[in-house]
Amino acid sequence: MQLKKVVRNLAIVGCVLALSACAAPGHKGQGQDQDGMNGADANGNNVQSSGVGQGSNFGDSAGGPQQSLAKRTYYFDYDKSDIRAEDKRAISSNADYLMAHASAKIILEGHTDPRGSREYNVALAERRANSVAEFMKAKGVNPDQIRVVSYGAQRLASAGHAENDYQLDRRVVLVYTKK
Amino acid sequence: MTIRKLISILCISFATLFSQTTFAMLSMELTRGISGAMPITITPFAIQGVPPTEDIAAIVSNDLKNSGRFKLSTGSTDDKVIGTVQEAGANRYQINFQLLEGFKGKSAQPTVLLNKKYTVSGDELRSLAHHISDAIYQQLTGVKGVFSTRLAYVVVQRGAGSTKYILEIADQDGYNPRPLLTSNDPIMSPSWSRDGKRIAYVSFENQHSAIYIEDVATGSRQLISEFKGHNGAPAWSPDGRKLALVLSKTGSFNIYVMDIGSRQLTPLTQDHYINTEPSWSPNGRSLIFTSNRSGNPQIFQLNLASKAVTRVSYDGNFNARASYTPDGNHITMLNRESGLYNIGILDLDTGVFRVLTNSSSDSESPSMAPNGSMILFGTLYNGRSVLGMVATDGSVQIRLPGRNGEVQDPAWSPFSA
């Protein structure tokens, strides 16, 4: 009981942190980046590295809406762009948030693992991001709130070259550019 | 020879190798050579006056050795290179070299195959050495050498919290690396114009992909394409006036041709499949590209006059990123066989497909040398992305590990770069 409560509180705190981290949309420097963190990249990295992204480690099935709202990285099977069943709740929660906050905006970043050809991977990664976008639109999200960017294999999640690294690479990352 | 002696010789060779490549971004390691490589003797050039900073004979030796077609020898070979370097004023040198043949024949007098004289400044010595290598290579093999060409590639330096992407250009042997673009966001798909003066590439610097054309000499650049969705896979037409590119502005990946002068776009494919990685035939009359219209990615050819599309690749369930040999008779491509990505070549006359890289690691981005002799590609070595080269007949394989960071997505320049 106690543990569950702690977990839920942590999840809520994490969620608030995540949203506040995204509160100020990144200012895009034209080529001149001071520290390598700008625009959507900075937001994406913040979401991934602040610990909020790990919210899913607490157990999605037990989590409330805030917790699934904080889950913003969705993994994909090799050569596939189908959303996994376990991610549908998190994507739905974010869709709900977008519908409740008409001025909120997101970027869906599509990624693949490094194997294969680079430009073909960009197309595969865009399909992954599009399937998340389509899922959200089907829920009723205004398409103007969603922007899709496909990086293909240009921004790997893991530097390694083993299958578990590749699994971390094959993902769509949801980034709030406006709360 | 004792083992100890052998080891000490090996150590010395490594030390020599290392000191020679101090200023190279990429180093060259010949990993597979031809059994029938041509033996040649290159004698150190005689120096008169102030010694130059570059050792021309050593550069020529490296070039010829790394082509895989020559075997350096100090013994009696039929072919021999001799030369002199003479001081000719402040930081100027006069170089004379001769390619001689007939040392193994019965005639006492060798034939002079090449005899050339040049006057250059000290900082032109390296490129002159490559020029000499080109002349020797062409004389002895009948094929124009690629030692004066350049390579473009993307260096990825992963740091704590941020990753740096550098589009870099180096000489064909890895020396003289110069950055063309440095960014905290991905850079991909560099493509040389046929005159070697400009490079088109994809940059994500504004948090979305866009195609730029950059002047290699001046570094000035122009934004060419920034439509909604992906802007990628730029490929110059042989006449340098058009750029084939890929846009996903309609929601699916299709190939377009842009007239660079007027920026006018003409769609070439208009369907809901993935169509990408266009590459022009040498005569400019057709394009080959990757499409999954038959279920999995394969290579297709599009006739620009008739707009007819025909399938070209049939070996395996993954073929992508194809490009022609300069004679238009073969195409190289990325091929997947039992889960491994290799570089292969297809003979368009016979339909015979051959895998050229037989390593146990994945390869990517094949790029043809302008003389059709070698293919440059990205591959994995010791868990790092490095560049490799393989002969189009499979006979020679070279590895070019980067000194600093991962190296990927290479493009071999045309001759005149």
Coordinates of C-alpha atoms in Angstrom, one line a residue:
Chain A
M1 CA 0.0 0.0 0.0
Q2 CA 2.6 2.5 1.2
L3 CA 4.8 1.5 -1.8
K4 CA 2.0 2.0 -4.2
K5 CA 1.4 5.5 -2.8
V6 CA 5.0 6.4 -3.1
V7 CA 5.2 5.2 -6.6
R8 CA 2.1 7.1 -7.6
N9 CA 3.5 10.3 -6.0
L10 CA 6.8 9.8 -7.8
A11 CA 4.9 9.4 -11.0
I12 CA 3.0 12.6 -10.5
V13 CA 6.1 14.5 -9.6
G14 CA 7.8 13.1 -12.6
C15 CA 5.0 14.1 -14.8
V16 CA 4.9 17.7 -13.5
L17 CA 8.6 17.9 -13.9
A18 CA 8.4 16.6 -17.5
L19 CA 5.8 19.1 -18.5
S20 CA 7.5 22.0 -16.8
A21 CA 10.7 21.0 -18.6
C22 CA 8.8 21.4 -21.8
A23 CA 7.1 24.6 -20.7
A24 CA 9.5 26.9 -22.6
P25 CA 9.8 25.8 -26.2
G26 CA 13.4 25.7 -27.3
H27 CA 14.8 28.7 -29.0
K28 CA 16.2 27.7 -32.3
G29 CA 19.6 29.1 -32.9
Q30 CA 20.4 29.3 -36.6
G31 CA 23.5 27.1 -36.7
Q32 CA 24.9 28.7 -33.6
D33 CA 24.4 26.2 -30.9
Q34 CA 26.0 27.1 -27.6
D35 CA 25.9 23.8 -25.9
G36 CA 24.5 21.3 -28.3
M37 CA 21.0 21.5 -26.7
N38 CA 18.5 23.4 -28.7
G39 CA 15.0 23.3 -30.0
A40 CA 13.3 20.0 -30.1
D41 CA 16.6 18.2 -29.5
A42 CA 16.9 19.8 -26.1
N43 CA 13.4 19.0 -25.2
G44 CA 13.8 15.5 -26.4
N45 CA 16.9 15.0 -24.5
N46 CA 15.5 16.5 -21.3
V47 CA 12.5 14.2 -21.5
Q48 CA 14.7 11.2 -22.0
S49 CA 17.4 12.1 -19.5
S50 CA 15.6 13.7 -16.6
G51 CA 14.4 10.4 -15.3
V52 CA 10.8 11.1 -16.2
G53 CA 11.1 8.8 -19.2
Q54 CA 11.9 6.0 -16.8
G55 CA 8.5 6.4 -15.3
S56 CA 7.4 3.4 -17.2
N57 CA 9.8 1.4 -15.1
F58 CA 7.4 1.7 -12.2
G59 CA 5.0 -0.5 -14.1
D60 CA 2.7 0.8 -16.7
S61 CA -0.2 -1.4 -16.0
A62 CA -0.4 -0.2 -12.4
G63 CA 0.1 3.4 -13.3
G64 CA -2.5 6.1 -13.4
P65 CA -3.0 8.6 -16.3
Q66 CA -0.2 10.9 -15.2
Q67 CA 2.2 8.0 -15.3
S68 CA 1.3 6.9 -18.8
L69 CA 1.4 10.6 -19.8
A70 CA 5.0 10.6 -18.8
K71 CA 5.9 7.6 -21.0
R72 CA 7.0 9.3 -24.2
T73 CA 9.3 6.7 -25.9
Y74 CA 7.6 3.9 -27.8
Y75 CA 9.6 1.0 -29.1
F76 CA 9.1 -1.0 -32.3
D77 CA 9.8 -4.4 -33.7
Y78 CA 12.5 -4.9 -36.4
D79 CA 11.2 -3.6 -39.7
K80 CA 7.8 -2.8 -38.2
S81 CA 5.8 0.3 -37.7
D82 CA 2.9 -1.1 -35.6
I83 CA 2.4 0.4 -32.2
R84 CA 2.8 -2.2 -29.5
A85 CA -0.2 -2.9 -27.3
E86 CA 1.7 -1.9 -24.2
D87 CA 2.2 1.7 -25.5
K88 CA -1.4 2.4 -26.5
R89 CA -2.4 3.6 -23.1
A90 CA 0.5 6.1 -22.9
I91 CA -0.2 7.4 -26.4
S92 CA -3.8 7.7 -25.5
S93 CA -3.0 9.7 -22.3
N94 CA -0.9 12.1 -24.3
A95 CA -3.7 12.4 -26.9
D96 CA -6.1 13.2 -24.1
Y97 CA -3.7 15.9 -22.9
L98 CA -3.4 17.4 -26.3
M99 CA -7.2 17.4 -26.7
A100 CA -7.6 19.1 -23.4
H101 CA -4.9 21.7 -24.1
A102 CA -5.6 23.0 -27.6
S103 CA -2.4 25.2 -27.6
A104 CA -0.1 22.3 -26.7
K105 CA 2.1 21.0 -29.5
I106 CA 4.3 18.0 -29.9
I107 CA 6.9 16.6 -32.2
L108 CA 7.0 12.9 -32.9
E109 CA 10.6 11.8 -33.7
G110 CA 10.9 8.6 -35.7
H111 CA 14.1 6.5 -35.3
T112 CA 15.4 3.2 -36.6
D113 CA 18.4 1.1 -35.7
P114 CA 21.6 1.7 -37.7
R115 CA 21.3 -1.4 -40.0
G116 CA 20.3 -1.0 -43.6
S117 CA 20.4 2.0 -45.8
R118 CA 20.2 5.5 -44.3
E119 CA 17.6 7.1 -46.5
Y120 CA 15.4 4.0 -46.6
N121 CA 15.6 4.1 -42.7
V122 CA 14.4 7.6 -42.7
A123 CA 11.3 6.4 -44.6
L124 CA 10.8 3.5 -42.1
A125 CA 11.2 5.8 -39.2
E126 CA 8.7 8.3 -40.6
R127 CA 6.2 5.5 -40.9
R128 CA 6.7 4.7 -37.2
A129 CA 6.1 8.3 -36.2
N130 CA 3.2 8.5 -38.6
S131 CA 1.5 5.5 -37.0
V132 CA 1.7 7.2 -33.6
A133 CA 0.4 10.4 -35.2
E134 CA -2.5 8.5 -36.9
F135 CA -3.4 6.8 -33.7
M136 CA -3.6 10.2 -31.9
K137 CA -5.6 11.8 -34.8
A138 CA -8.0 8.9 -34.6
K139 CA -8.5 9.7 -30.9
G140 CA -9.5 13.2 -32.0
V141 CA -6.2 15.2 -31.7
N142 CA -6.1 18.2 -34.0
P143 CA -3.4 17.4 -36.7
D144 CA -2.0 20.9 -36.3
Q145 CA -0.8 20.0 -32.8
I146 CA 1.4 17.2 -34.2
R147 CA 4.6 17.5 -36.2
V148 CA 6.5 14.5 -37.4
V149 CA 10.3 14.5 -37.9
S150 CA 12.1 11.4 -39.0
Y151 CA 15.8 11.0 -38.1
G152 CA 16.2 7.5 -39.4
A153 CA 19.3 6.1 -37.9
Q154 CA 21.0 9.5 -37.4
R155 CA 20.3 9.8 -33.7
L156 CA 20.9 6.4 -32.1
A157 CA 19.7 5.8 -28.5
S158 CA 22.5 3.4 -27.8
A159 CA 26.1 3.5 -29.1
G160 CA 26.4 -0.3 -29.0
H161 CA 25.8 -2.8 -31.9
A162 CA 24.0 -5.6 -30.1
E163 CA 20.4 -6.6 -30.5
N164 CA 19.4 -4.9 -27.2
D165 CA 21.0 -1.7 -28.4
Y166 CA 19.1 -1.9 -31.7
Q167 CA 15.9 -2.4 -29.8
L168 CA 16.5 0.9 -27.9
D169 CA 17.2 2.6 -31.2
R170 CA 13.9 1.5 -32.9
R171 CA 11.6 4.1 -31.3
V172 CA 9.3 7.1 -31.6
V173 CA 10.0 9.8 -29.1
L174 CA 7.2 12.2 -28.2
V175 CA 8.4 15.7 -27.4
Y176 CA 6.3 18.6 -26.1
T177 CA 7.3 21.8 -27.8
K178 CA 4.5 23.7 -26.2
K179 CA 2.6 22.8 -23.0
Chain B
M1 CA 64.3 -15.3 -38.4
T2 CA 63.6 -15.5 -34.7
I3 CA 60.2 -14.6 -33.3
R4 CA 61.8 -11.8 -31.3
K5 CA 63.3 -10.3 -34.3
L6 CA 60.0 -10.6 -36.2
I7 CA 58.2 -8.9 -33.4
S8 CA 60.7 -6.0 -33.3
I9 CA 60.4 -5.5 -37.0
L10 CA 56.6 -5.5 -36.7
C11 CA 56.8 -2.9 -34.0
I12 CA 59.0 -0.7 -36.1
S13 CA 56.6 -1.1 -39.0
F14 CA 53.7 -0.1 -36.8
A15 CA 55.6 2.9 -35.5
T16 CA 56.4 4.0 -39.0
L17 CA 52.8 3.6 -40.1
F18 CA 51.6 5.6 -37.2
S19 CA 54.0 8.5 -37.8
Q20 CA 53.1 8.6 -41.4
T21 CA 49.4 9.0 -40.7
T22 CA 49.6 11.6 -37.9
F23 CA 47.9 14.1 -40.1
A24 CA 45.3 11.8 -41.5
M25 CA 41.8 11.6 -40.3
L26 CA 41.5 8.1 -41.8
S27 CA 44.2 5.5 -41.9
M28 CA 44.4 2.9 -44.6
E29 CA 44.9 -0.8 -43.9
L30 CA 45.0 -3.2 -46.8
T31 CA 43.1 -6.2 -45.6
R32 CA 42.8 -8.2 -48.8
G33 CA 45.2 -7.9 -51.8
I34 CA 45.4 -9.5 -55.2
S35 CA 47.5 -12.6 -55.5
G36 CA 48.6 -11.4 -58.9
A37 CA 49.6 -7.9 -57.8
M38 CA 52.2 -6.3 -60.0
P39 CA 55.6 -6.0 -58.4
I40 CA 57.2 -2.6 -58.6
T41 CA 60.2 -0.9 -57.1
I42 CA 60.0 2.7 -56.0
T43 CA 63.4 4.0 -55.0
P44 CA 63.6 7.0 -52.6
F45 CA 63.9 10.2 -54.6
A46 CA 67.3 11.8 -54.6
I47 CA 67.3 15.1 -52.8
Q48 CA 69.3 18.1 -53.8
G49 CA 69.3 21.1 -51.5
V50 CA 66.8 21.7 -48.7
P51 CA 64.9 18.4 -48.1
P52 CA 61.1 18.8 -48.6
T53 CA 58.6 18.2 -45.9
E54 CA 56.9 15.4 -47.9
D55 CA 58.5 12.2 -49.0
I56 CA 57.2 11.8 -52.5
A57 CA 58.4 8.2 -53.0
A58 CA 56.7 7.2 -49.7
I59 CA 53.4 8.7 -50.7
V60 CA 53.6 7.1 -54.2
S61 CA 54.5 3.8 -52.5
N62 CA 51.5 4.0 -50.2
D63 CA 49.1 4.9 -53.0
L64 CA 50.2 2.0 -55.2
K65 CA 50.3 -0.5 -52.4
N66 CA 46.8 0.5 -51.1
S67 CA 45.3 0.2 -54.6
G68 CA 45.9 -3.5 -54.1
R69 CA 47.1 -3.9 -57.6
F70 CA 50.8 -3.4 -56.8
K71 CA 53.3 -5.2 -54.6
L72 CA 56.1 -3.1 -53.4
S73 CA 59.5 -4.7 -53.8
T74 CA 63.1 -3.7 -53.2
G75 CA 64.4 -6.5 -55.3
S76 CA 64.7 -6.8 -59.0
T77 CA 61.3 -6.0 -60.6
D78 CA 60.5 -5.3 -64.1
D79 CA 59.1 -1.9 -63.3
K80 CA 60.9 0.7 -61.4
V81 CA 60.3 4.3 -60.4
I82 CA 63.2 6.7 -59.8
G83 CA 63.2 10.4 -59.2
T84 CA 64.8 13.6 -57.9
V85 CA 63.6 16.5 -55.8
Q86 CA 65.6 19.6 -56.3
E87 CA 65.3 22.9 -54.3
A88 CA 64.2 25.6 -56.7
G89 CA 63.9 28.7 -54.5
A90 CA 62.1 29.5 -51.3
N91 CA 59.6 26.7 -50.6
R92 CA 59.8 25.6 -54.3
Y93 CA 60.9 22.3 -55.6
Q94 CA 61.6 20.8 -59.0
I95 CA 60.6 17.2 -59.2
N96 CA 61.5 14.8 -61.9
F97 CA 60.4 11.2 -62.0
Q98 CA 60.8 8.3 -64.4
L99 CA 58.9 5.0 -64.8
L100 CA 61.3 2.5 -66.2
E101 CA 60.5 -1.0 -67.6
G102 CA 62.6 -3.9 -68.7
F103 CA 64.8 -4.7 -65.8
K104 CA 63.9 -8.4 -66.0
G105 CA 64.2 -8.5 -69.8
K106 CA 67.2 -9.6 -71.8
S107 CA 67.9 -6.1 -73.1
A108 CA 70.4 -4.3 -71.0
Q109 CA 68.7 -0.9 -71.5
P110 CA 65.3 -0.4 -69.8
T111 CA 62.6 1.4 -71.6
V112 CA 61.5 4.8 -70.3
L113 CA 57.7 4.6 -70.0
L114 CA 57.2 8.0 -68.3
N115 CA 59.6 10.9 -67.8
K116 CA 58.1 14.0 -66.2
K117 CA 59.2 17.2 -64.6
Y118 CA 57.3 19.6 -62.4
T119 CA 57.9 22.7 -60.3
V120 CA 55.7 23.1 -57.3
S121 CA 55.6 24.8 -53.9
G122 CA 56.1 22.8 -50.7
D123 CA 52.4 22.5 -49.9
E124 CA 51.7 21.1 -53.3
L125 CA 54.1 18.2 -52.9
R126 CA 51.4 15.8 -51.5
S127 CA 49.0 16.4 -54.4
L128 CA 51.9 16.2 -56.9
A129 CA 52.8 12.8 -55.4
H130 CA 49.2 11.6 -55.9
H131 CA 49.4 12.9 -59.5
I132 CA 52.5 10.9 -60.1
S133 CA 50.7 7.8 -58.6
D134 CA 47.9 8.4 -61.1
A135 CA 50.3 8.6 -64.0
I136 CA 52.1 5.4 -63.0
Y137 CA 48.8 3.5 -62.3
Q138 CA 47.3 4.5 -65.7
Q139 CA 50.5 3.6 -67.6
L140 CA 50.7 0.2 -66.0
T141 CA 47.0 -0.8 -65.7
G142 CA 45.4 1.1 -68.5
V143 CA 42.9 2.6 -66.0
K144 CA 42.9 6.2 -64.8
G145 CA 44.0 6.3 -61.1
V146 CA 41.9 7.8 -58.3
F147 CA 44.7 8.9 -56.1
S148 CA 43.9 12.6 -56.6
T149 CA 40.3 12.2 -55.8
R150 CA 38.7 13.0 -52.4
L151 CA 36.2 11.4 -50.0
A152 CA 33.3 13.1 -48.2
Y153 CA 31.9 11.4 -45.1
V154 CA 30.1 12.2 -41.9
V155 CA 32.0 12.0 -38.6
V156 CA 29.9 11.4 -35.5
Q157 CA 31.4 12.3 -32.1
R158 CA 29.3 11.2 -29.2
G159 CA 29.9 13.3 -26.1
A160 CA 28.2 13.4 -22.8
G161 CA 24.8 14.9 -23.4
S162 CA 25.4 16.0 -27.0
T163 CA 26.6 14.5 -30.2
K164 CA 28.6 16.4 -32.9
Y165 CA 28.2 15.7 -36.6
I166 CA 30.9 16.8 -39.0
L167 CA 30.7 16.7 -42.8
E168 CA 34.3 16.3 -43.7
I169 CA 36.3 16.0 -46.9
A170 CA 39.7 14.3 -47.1
D171 CA 42.1 13.2 -49.7
Q172 CA 41.5 9.7 -51.0
D173 CA 44.2 8.4 -48.7
G174 CA 42.6 10.0 -45.6
Y175 CA 45.0 13.0 -45.4
N176 CA 44.1 16.7 -45.3
P177 CA 40.7 16.3 -43.6
R178 CA 38.7 19.5 -43.6
P179 CA 35.3 20.1 -42.2
L180 CA 32.6 21.4 -44.5
L181 CA 29.9 21.6 -41.9
T182 CA 29.9 21.1 -38.1
S183 CA 26.6 20.7 -36.4
N184 CA 24.9 19.4 -33.2
D185 CA 22.2 17.9 -35.4
P186 CA 22.5 15.1 -37.9
I187 CA 24.0 15.5 -41.3
M188 CA 23.5 12.8 -44.0
S189 CA 23.6 11.8 -47.6
P190 CA 26.5 13.9 -49.1
S191 CA 26.5 13.9 -52.9
W192 CA 29.2 15.4 -55.1
S193 CA 28.3 17.4 -58.2
R194 CA 30.0 15.9 -61.3
D195 CA 32.6 18.6 -61.5
G196 CA 33.5 18.0 -57.8
K197 CA 33.0 21.7 -57.0
R198 CA 29.8 21.4 -54.9
I199 CA 28.3 19.0 -52.5
A200 CA 24.6 18.5 -51.7
Y201 CA 23.7 17.1 -48.3
V202 CA 20.9 16.8 -45.8
S203 CA 21.1 18.7 -42.6
F204 CA 18.7 18.6 -39.6
E205 CA 20.1 21.8 -38.1
N206 CA 16.6 23.4 -37.9
Q207 CA 15.1 20.3 -36.3
H208 CA 13.8 19.0 -39.6
S209 CA 15.6 17.8 -42.7
A210 CA 16.6 20.2 -45.4
I211 CA 18.8 19.9 -48.5
Y212 CA 21.7 22.3 -48.9
I213 CA 24.2 22.8 -51.7
E214 CA 27.6 23.9 -50.5
D215 CA 30.5 25.2 -52.6
V216 CA 33.5 23.1 -51.5
A217 CA 36.1 25.7 -52.1
T218 CA 34.4 28.7 -50.4
G219 CA 32.0 27.0 -48.0
S220 CA 29.2 29.2 -49.1
R221 CA 25.9 27.4 -49.3
Q222 CA 22.3 27.7 -50.3
L223 CA 19.1 26.1 -49.0
I224 CA 17.6 24.0 -51.8
S225 CA 14.7 22.1 -50.3
E226 CA 12.8 22.5 -47.1
F227 CA 9.3 21.0 -47.6
K228 CA 7.2 19.6 -44.9
G229 CA 8.3 16.1 -44.1
H230 CA 11.5 14.6 -45.3
N231 CA 13.9 16.3 -47.7
G232 CA 16.6 13.7 -48.6
A233 CA 18.7 11.6 -50.9
P234 CA 20.0 14.4 -53.2
A235 CA 21.7 13.1 -56.4
W236 CA 23.2 15.3 -59.1
S237 CA 22.4 14.8 -62.7
P238 CA 25.5 14.2 -64.9
D239 CA 25.1 17.7 -66.5
G240 CA 25.1 19.3 -63.0
R241 CA 21.9 21.2 -63.7
K242 CA 19.4 19.0 -61.9
L243 CA 19.1 17.4 -58.5
A244 CA 17.1 14.2 -58.0
L245 CA 15.7 14.2 -54.5
V246 CA 13.2 12.6 -52.2
L247 CA 10.3 14.4 -50.5
S248 CA 7.6 13.1 -48.2
K249 CA 5.5 16.2 -48.4
T250 CA 2.5 14.2 -49.7
G251 CA 2.7 11.8 -46.9
S252 CA 4.7 9.1 -48.7
F253 CA 8.3 9.0 -50.0
N254 CA 8.5 10.0 -53.7
I255 CA 11.3 10.9 -56.1
Y256 CA 11.4 14.4 -57.7
V257 CA 13.8 16.2 -60.0
M258 CA 14.6 19.8 -59.2
D259 CA 16.0 22.1 -61.8
I260 CA 18.6 23.8 -59.7
G261 CA 18.5 27.1 -61.6
S262 CA 14.7 27.6 -61.5
R263 CA 14.0 25.4 -58.4
Q264 CA 11.2 23.8 -60.4
L265 CA 10.1 20.4 -59.2
T266 CA 9.0 17.5 -61.3
P267 CA 7.6 14.4 -59.6
L268 CA 9.0 11.1 -61.0
T269 CA 7.2 8.6 -58.8
Q270 CA 3.7 9.3 -57.4
D271 CA 2.5 6.4 -55.3
H272 CA 2.1 5.3 -51.7
Y273 CA 5.2 3.1 -51.4
I274 CA 8.6 4.1 -50.3
N275 CA 10.6 5.4 -53.2
T276 CA 14.1 6.7 -52.3
E277 CA 17.8 6.8 -53.0
P278 CA 17.7 7.9 -56.7
S279 CA 21.0 7.6 -58.6
W280 CA 21.5 8.7 -62.2
S281 CA 22.8 6.5 -65.0
P282 CA 26.0 7.9 -66.5
N283 CA 24.2 9.0 -69.7
G284 CA 21.6 10.8 -67.6
R285 CA 18.7 9.0 -69.4
S286 CA 17.5 6.9 -66.4
L287 CA 17.5 6.7 -62.7
I288 CA 17.8 3.7 -60.4
F289 CA 16.1 3.9 -57.0
T290 CA 15.0 1.9 -54.0
S291 CA 11.3 1.0 -53.7
N292 CA 9.3 -1.4 -51.6
R293 CA 6.6 -1.6 -54.3
S294 CA 7.2 -5.3 -54.6
G295 CA 6.9 -6.0 -50.9
N296 CA 10.5 -5.5 -49.7
P297 CA 13.1 -3.0 -50.8
Q298 CA 14.5 -3.7 -54.3
I299 CA 16.2 -1.6 -57.0
F300 CA 14.1 -0.3 -59.8
Q301 CA 15.1 1.6 -62.9
L302 CA 13.1 4.5 -64.2
N303 CA 13.5 5.6 -67.9
L304 CA 13.2 9.3 -67.9
A305 CA 11.9 9.6 -71.4
S306 CA 9.2 6.9 -71.3
K307 CA 8.7 7.0 -67.4
A308 CA 8.7 3.2 -67.6
V309 CA 9.8 1.5 -64.3
T310 CA 11.5 -1.9 -64.4
R311 CA 12.7 -4.0 -61.5
V312 CA 16.5 -4.5 -61.5
S313 CA 17.4 -6.5 -58.4
Y314 CA 16.2 -10.0 -57.6
D315 CA 18.8 -11.5 -55.3
G316 CA 17.7 -11.6 -51.7
N317 CA 14.8 -9.8 -50.0
F318 CA 16.7 -6.5 -49.3
N319 CA 18.5 -4.4 -51.9
A320 CA 18.9 -0.7 -51.5
R321 CA 21.1 2.4 -52.2
A322 CA 22.3 1.4 -55.7
S323 CA 24.6 3.3 -58.0
Y324 CA 26.1 2.7 -61.4
T325 CA 29.7 2.0 -62.4
P326 CA 31.0 4.8 -64.7
D327 CA 30.6 2.5 -67.8
G328 CA 26.9 1.9 -66.9
N329 CA 27.3 -1.8 -67.1
H330 CA 27.2 -2.7 -63.4
I331 CA 25.4 -1.4 -60.3
T332 CA 26.6 -1.6 -56.7
M333 CA 24.0 -1.9 -53.9
L334 CA 23.5 -2.7 -50.3
N335 CA 22.2 -6.3 -50.1
R336 CA 21.0 -8.3 -47.1
E337 CA 21.8 -12.0 -46.9
S338 CA 20.9 -14.1 -43.9
G339 CA 20.5 -11.0 -41.7
L340 CA 23.8 -9.4 -42.7
Y341 CA 24.1 -6.2 -44.8
N342 CA 26.8 -6.5 -47.5
I343 CA 28.0 -4.6 -50.5
G344 CA 27.3 -6.4 -53.8
I345 CA 27.5 -5.7 -57.5
L346 CA 25.2 -6.7 -60.2
D347 CA 26.3 -7.2 -63.8
L348 CA 23.5 -5.7 -65.9
D349 CA 24.4 -7.7 -69.0
T350 CA 24.5 -11.2 -67.4
G351 CA 22.2 -10.5 -64.4
V352 CA 24.8 -12.1 -62.2
F353 CA 24.9 -10.6 -58.7
R354 CA 28.0 -11.0 -56.5
V355 CA 28.5 -10.1 -52.8
L356 CA 31.8 -8.3 -52.5
T357 CA 32.2 -7.8 -48.7
N358 CA 32.4 -11.0 -46.8
S359 CA 32.9 -9.7 -43.3
S360 CA 30.8 -10.6 -40.3
S361 CA 29.7 -7.1 -39.7
D362 CA 27.0 -4.9 -41.4
S363 CA 28.0 -2.5 -44.2
E364 CA 26.2 0.6 -45.5
S365 CA 26.2 3.4 -48.1
P366 CA 28.3 2.0 -51.1
S367 CA 29.8 4.8 -53.2
M368 CA 31.6 4.1 -56.5
A369 CA 35.1 5.3 -57.3
P370 CA 35.1 7.5 -60.4
N371 CA 37.2 4.9 -62.3
G372 CA 34.9 2.1 -61.3
S373 CA 37.7 0.2 -59.7
M374 CA 36.7 0.4 -56.0
I375 CA 33.6 0.9 -53.9
L376 CA 33.8 3.0 -50.7
F377 CA 31.3 2.1 -47.9
G378 CA 30.7 2.3 -44.2
T379 CA 31.1 -0.7 -42.0
L380 CA 31.6 -1.8 -38.4
Y381 CA 35.0 -2.7 -37.1
N382 CA 35.6 -3.5 -33.4
G383 CA 32.2 -2.1 -32.6
R384 CA 32.9 1.3 -34.3
S385 CA 31.7 2.7 -37.6
V386 CA 34.6 2.9 -40.1
L387 CA 35.0 3.3 -43.8
G388 CA 36.1 0.5 -46.1
M389 CA 36.9 0.0 -49.7
V390 CA 36.4 -3.1 -51.8
A391 CA 37.5 -3.6 -55.5
T392 CA 34.5 -4.0 -57.8
D393 CA 36.0 -7.4 -58.7
G394 CA 36.2 -8.3 -55.0
S395 CA 39.9 -8.8 -55.2
V396 CA 41.1 -6.0 -52.9
Q397 CA 39.7 -4.8 -49.5
I398 CA 40.9 -1.9 -47.5
R399 CA 39.8 -0.5 -44.1
L400 CA 40.0 3.2 -43.2
P401 CA 39.4 3.6 -39.5
G402 CA 38.8 7.2 -38.3
R403 CA 41.1 8.6 -35.7
N404 CA 38.4 10.4 -33.8
G405 CA 34.8 9.3 -33.7
E406 CA 32.6 7.2 -35.9
V407 CA 32.8 7.6 -39.7
Q408 CA 29.8 6.9 -41.9
D409 CA 27.8 7.7 -45.0
P410 CA 30.7 8.2 -47.4
A411 CA 30.7 9.6 -51.0
W412 CA 33.6 9.3 -53.4
S413 CA 34.4 12.4 -55.4
P414 CA 34.5 12.6 -59.2
F415 CA 37.8 12.9 -61.0
S416 CA 38.0 16.6 -61.2
A417 CA 37.5 17.4 -57.5

